[in-house]
mmCIF file of C-alpha atoms in Angstrom:
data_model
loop_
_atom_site.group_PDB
_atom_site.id
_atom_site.type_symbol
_atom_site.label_atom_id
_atom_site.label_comp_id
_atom_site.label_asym_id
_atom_site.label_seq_id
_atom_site.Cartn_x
_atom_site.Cartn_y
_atom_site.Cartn_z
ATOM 1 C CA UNK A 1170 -47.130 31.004 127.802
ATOM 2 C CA UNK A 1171 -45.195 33.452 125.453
ATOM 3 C CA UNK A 1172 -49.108 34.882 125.173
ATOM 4 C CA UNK A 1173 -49.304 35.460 128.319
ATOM 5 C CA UNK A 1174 -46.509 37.634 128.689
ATOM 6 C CA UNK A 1175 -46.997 39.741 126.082
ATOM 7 C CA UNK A 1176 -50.820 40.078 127.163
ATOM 8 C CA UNK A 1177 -49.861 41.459 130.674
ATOM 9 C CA UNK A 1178 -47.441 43.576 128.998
ATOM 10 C CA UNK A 1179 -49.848 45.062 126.053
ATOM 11 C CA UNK A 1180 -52.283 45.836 128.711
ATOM 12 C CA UNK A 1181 -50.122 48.137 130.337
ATOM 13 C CA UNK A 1182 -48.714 49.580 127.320
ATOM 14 C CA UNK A 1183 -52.769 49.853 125.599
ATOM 15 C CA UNK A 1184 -53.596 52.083 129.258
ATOM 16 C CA UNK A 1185 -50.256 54.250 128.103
ATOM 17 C CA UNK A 1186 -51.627 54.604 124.709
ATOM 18 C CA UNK A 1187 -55.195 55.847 125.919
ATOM 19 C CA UNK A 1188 -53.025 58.330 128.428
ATOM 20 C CA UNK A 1189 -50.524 59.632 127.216
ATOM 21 C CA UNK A 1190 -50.358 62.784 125.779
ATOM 22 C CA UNK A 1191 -46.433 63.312 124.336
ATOM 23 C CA UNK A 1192 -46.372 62.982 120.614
ATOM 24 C CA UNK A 1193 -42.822 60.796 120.526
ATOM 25 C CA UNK A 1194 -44.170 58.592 123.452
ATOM 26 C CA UNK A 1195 -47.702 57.713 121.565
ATOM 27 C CA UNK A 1196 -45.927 56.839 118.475
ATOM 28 C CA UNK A 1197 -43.409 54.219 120.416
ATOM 29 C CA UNK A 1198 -46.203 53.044 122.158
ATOM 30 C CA UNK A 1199 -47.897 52.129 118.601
ATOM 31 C CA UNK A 1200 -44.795 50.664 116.931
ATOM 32 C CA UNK A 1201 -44.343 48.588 120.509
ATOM 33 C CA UNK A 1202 -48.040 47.333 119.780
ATOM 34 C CA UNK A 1203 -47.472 46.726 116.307
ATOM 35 C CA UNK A 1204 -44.835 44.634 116.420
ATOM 36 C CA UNK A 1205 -46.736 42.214 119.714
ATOM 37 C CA UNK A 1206 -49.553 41.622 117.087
ATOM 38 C CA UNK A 1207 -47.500 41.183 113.826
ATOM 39 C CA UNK A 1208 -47.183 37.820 112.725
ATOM 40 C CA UNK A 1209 -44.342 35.990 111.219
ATOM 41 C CA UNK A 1210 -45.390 36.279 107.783
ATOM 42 C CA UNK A 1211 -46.126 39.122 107.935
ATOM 43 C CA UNK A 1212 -42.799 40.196 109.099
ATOM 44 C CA UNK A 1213 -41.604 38.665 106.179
ATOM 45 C CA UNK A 1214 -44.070 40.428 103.588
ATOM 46 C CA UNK A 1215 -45.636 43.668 105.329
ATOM 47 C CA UNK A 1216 -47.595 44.440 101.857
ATOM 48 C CA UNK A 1217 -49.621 41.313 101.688
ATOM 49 C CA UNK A 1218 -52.855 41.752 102.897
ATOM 50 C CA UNK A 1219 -54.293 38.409 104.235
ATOM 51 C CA UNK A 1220 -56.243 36.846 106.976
ATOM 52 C CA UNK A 1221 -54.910 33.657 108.432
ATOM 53 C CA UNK A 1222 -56.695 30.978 106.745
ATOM 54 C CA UNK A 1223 -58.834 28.908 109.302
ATOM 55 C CA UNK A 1224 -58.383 25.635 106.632
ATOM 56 C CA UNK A 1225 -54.735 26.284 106.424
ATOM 57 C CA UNK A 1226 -52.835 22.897 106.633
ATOM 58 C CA UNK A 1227 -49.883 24.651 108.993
ATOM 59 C CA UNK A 1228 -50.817 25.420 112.379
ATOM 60 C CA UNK A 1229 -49.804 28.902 113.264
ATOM 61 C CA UNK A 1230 -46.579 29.202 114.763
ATOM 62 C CA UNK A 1231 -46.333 30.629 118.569
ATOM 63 C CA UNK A 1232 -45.140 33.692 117.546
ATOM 64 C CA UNK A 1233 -48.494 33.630 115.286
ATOM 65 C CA UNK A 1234 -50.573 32.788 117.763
ATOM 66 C CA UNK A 1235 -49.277 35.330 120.520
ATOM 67 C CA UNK A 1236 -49.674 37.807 117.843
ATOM 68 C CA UNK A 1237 -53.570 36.647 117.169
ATOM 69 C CA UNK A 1238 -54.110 36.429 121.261
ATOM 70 C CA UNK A 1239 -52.882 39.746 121.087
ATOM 71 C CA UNK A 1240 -54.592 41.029 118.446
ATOM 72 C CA UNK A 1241 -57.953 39.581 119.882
ATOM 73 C CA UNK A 1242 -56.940 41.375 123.512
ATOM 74 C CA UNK A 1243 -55.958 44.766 121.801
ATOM 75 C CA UNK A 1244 -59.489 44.654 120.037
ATOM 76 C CA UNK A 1245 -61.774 43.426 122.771
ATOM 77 C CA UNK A 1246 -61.956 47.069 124.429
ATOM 78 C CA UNK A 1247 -63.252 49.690 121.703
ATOM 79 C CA UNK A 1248 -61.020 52.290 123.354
ATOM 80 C CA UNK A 1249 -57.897 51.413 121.729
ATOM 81 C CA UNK A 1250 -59.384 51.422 117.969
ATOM 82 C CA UNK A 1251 -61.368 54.812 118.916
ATOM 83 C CA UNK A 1252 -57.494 56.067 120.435
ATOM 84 C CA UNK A 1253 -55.528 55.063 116.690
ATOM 85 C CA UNK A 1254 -58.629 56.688 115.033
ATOM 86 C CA UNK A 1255 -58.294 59.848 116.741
ATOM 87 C CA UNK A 1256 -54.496 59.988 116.003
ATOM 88 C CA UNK A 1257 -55.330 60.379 112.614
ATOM 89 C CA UNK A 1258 -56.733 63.302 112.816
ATOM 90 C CA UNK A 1259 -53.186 64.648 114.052
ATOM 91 C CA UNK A 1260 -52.666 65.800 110.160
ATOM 92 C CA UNK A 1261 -49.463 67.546 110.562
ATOM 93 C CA UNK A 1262 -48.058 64.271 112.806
ATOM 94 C CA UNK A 1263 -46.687 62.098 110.120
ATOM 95 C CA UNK A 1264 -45.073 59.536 111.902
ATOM 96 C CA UNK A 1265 -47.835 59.342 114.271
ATOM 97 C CA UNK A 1266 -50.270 59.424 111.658
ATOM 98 C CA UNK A 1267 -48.598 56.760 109.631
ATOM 99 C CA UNK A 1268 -47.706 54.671 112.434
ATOM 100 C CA UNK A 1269 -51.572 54.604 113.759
ATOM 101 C CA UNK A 1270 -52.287 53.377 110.511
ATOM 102 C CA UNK A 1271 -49.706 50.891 110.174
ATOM 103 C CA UNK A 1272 -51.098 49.336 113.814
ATOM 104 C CA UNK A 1273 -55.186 49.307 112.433
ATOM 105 C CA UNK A 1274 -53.771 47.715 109.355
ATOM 106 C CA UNK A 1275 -51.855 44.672 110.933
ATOM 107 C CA UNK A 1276 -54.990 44.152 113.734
ATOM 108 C CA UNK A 1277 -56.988 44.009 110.479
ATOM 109 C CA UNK A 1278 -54.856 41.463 108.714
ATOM 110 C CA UNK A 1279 -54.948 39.241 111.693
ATOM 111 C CA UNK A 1280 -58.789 39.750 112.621
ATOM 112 C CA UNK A 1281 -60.370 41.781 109.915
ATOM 113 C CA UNK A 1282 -64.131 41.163 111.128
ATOM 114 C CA UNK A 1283 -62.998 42.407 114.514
ATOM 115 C CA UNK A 1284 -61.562 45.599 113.306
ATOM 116 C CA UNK A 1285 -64.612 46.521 110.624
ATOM 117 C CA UNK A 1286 -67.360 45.567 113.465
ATOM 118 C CA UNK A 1287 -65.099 48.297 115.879
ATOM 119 C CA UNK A 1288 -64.431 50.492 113.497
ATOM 120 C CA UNK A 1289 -68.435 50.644 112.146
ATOM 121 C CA UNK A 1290 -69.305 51.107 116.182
ATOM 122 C CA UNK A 1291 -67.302 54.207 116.648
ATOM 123 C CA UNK A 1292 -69.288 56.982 115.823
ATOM 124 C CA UNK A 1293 -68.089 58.101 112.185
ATOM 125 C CA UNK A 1294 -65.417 55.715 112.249
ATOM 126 C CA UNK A 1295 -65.142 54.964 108.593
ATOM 127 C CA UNK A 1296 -65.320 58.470 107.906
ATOM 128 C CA UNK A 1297 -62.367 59.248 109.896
ATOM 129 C CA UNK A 1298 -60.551 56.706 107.714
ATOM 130 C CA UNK A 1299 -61.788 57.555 104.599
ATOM 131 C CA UNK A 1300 -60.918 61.085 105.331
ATOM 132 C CA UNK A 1301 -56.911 60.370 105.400
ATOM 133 C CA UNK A 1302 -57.224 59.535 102.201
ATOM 134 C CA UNK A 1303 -56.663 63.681 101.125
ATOM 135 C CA UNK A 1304 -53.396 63.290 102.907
ATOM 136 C CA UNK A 1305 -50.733 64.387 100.706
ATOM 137 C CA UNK A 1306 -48.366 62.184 101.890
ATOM 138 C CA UNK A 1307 -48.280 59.189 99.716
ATOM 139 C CA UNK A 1308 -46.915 56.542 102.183
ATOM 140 C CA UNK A 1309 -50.178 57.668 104.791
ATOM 141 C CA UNK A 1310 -52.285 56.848 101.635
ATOM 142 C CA UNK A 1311 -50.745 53.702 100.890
ATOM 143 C CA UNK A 1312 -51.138 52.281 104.263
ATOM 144 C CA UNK A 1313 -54.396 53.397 104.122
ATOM 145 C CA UNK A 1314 -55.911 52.300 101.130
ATOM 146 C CA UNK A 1315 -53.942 48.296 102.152
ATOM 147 C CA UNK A 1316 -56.377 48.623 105.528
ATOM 148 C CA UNK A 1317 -59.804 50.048 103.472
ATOM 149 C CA UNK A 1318 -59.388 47.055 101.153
ATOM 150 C CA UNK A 1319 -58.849 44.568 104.075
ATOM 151 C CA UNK A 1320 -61.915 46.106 105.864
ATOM 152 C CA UNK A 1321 -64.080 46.389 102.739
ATOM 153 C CA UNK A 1322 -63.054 42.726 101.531
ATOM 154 C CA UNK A 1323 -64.277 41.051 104.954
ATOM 155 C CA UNK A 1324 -67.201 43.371 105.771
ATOM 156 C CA UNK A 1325 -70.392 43.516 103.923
ATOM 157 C CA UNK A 1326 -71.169 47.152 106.263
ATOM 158 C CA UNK A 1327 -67.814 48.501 105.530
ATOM 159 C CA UNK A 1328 -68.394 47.938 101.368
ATOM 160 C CA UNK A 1329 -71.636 49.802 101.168
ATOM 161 C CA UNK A 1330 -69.533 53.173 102.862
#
């Protein structure tokens, strides 16, 4: 139910994302979607980089789940993850920048296979990534190099790049 919600409302604000054009819009936009797919944990520790463990003796809570549902939604249509990658190339955008990464790095911690498989589609899509790297900024690194080792630890592909 609380899924459900959030679903209808991420799909409006993902067809936003992919149209909009204002700089201070697109980054709300992204910190909106961050926080539908950021779990509780990970509210509680935003520099531990983990997938939810399918043996794990908790169940996920419903604000866990909701953020997984949305996570999987977010991730099922290529355009979003080719619309965050193409942010990044907005070099002299910091927050944008930094919050684009921020958003691929907590759809990775949920669903890390999902993210590597749509970021290895997307024509030169781990380039793009690896290419923030010579930003000077330190925090736009550090986000960075949290997602590369999420992406590299749960995809064979991703490791060989």
């Amino acid at each position: 139910e609380i899924s459900l919600g959030l679903v209808g409302s991420e799909m409006c604000i993902r067809d936003r994302l992919c149209r909009e054009s204002s700089q201070e819009v697109v980054t709300e936009i992204i910190e909106v979607l961050t926080k539908l797919v950021t779990t509780v944990d990970a509210a509680h520790n935003q520099h531990t980089v983990h997938a939810p463990s399918p043996s794990s003796a908790d169940p996920p809570s419903a604000t866990d789940q909701s953020a997984y549902i949305n996570t999987e939604f977010l991730l099922q249509d290529a355009v979003t993850v080719e619309k965050l990658l193409s942010l990044l190339q907005e070099k002299d955008k910091l927050w944008l920048r930094l919050n684009a990464v921020q958003l691929l790095r907590t759809l990775a911690d949920n669903r890390p296979e999902m993210v590597g498989a749509s970021v290895l589609d997307i024509e030169a899509g781990m380039m793009r990534l690896v290419d923030v790297l010579k930003d000077q900024r330190e925090e736009v690194r550090n986000e960075l190099l949290l997602l590369l080792v999420c992406l590299t630890k749960h995809n064979e592909q991703a490791r060989e790049l």
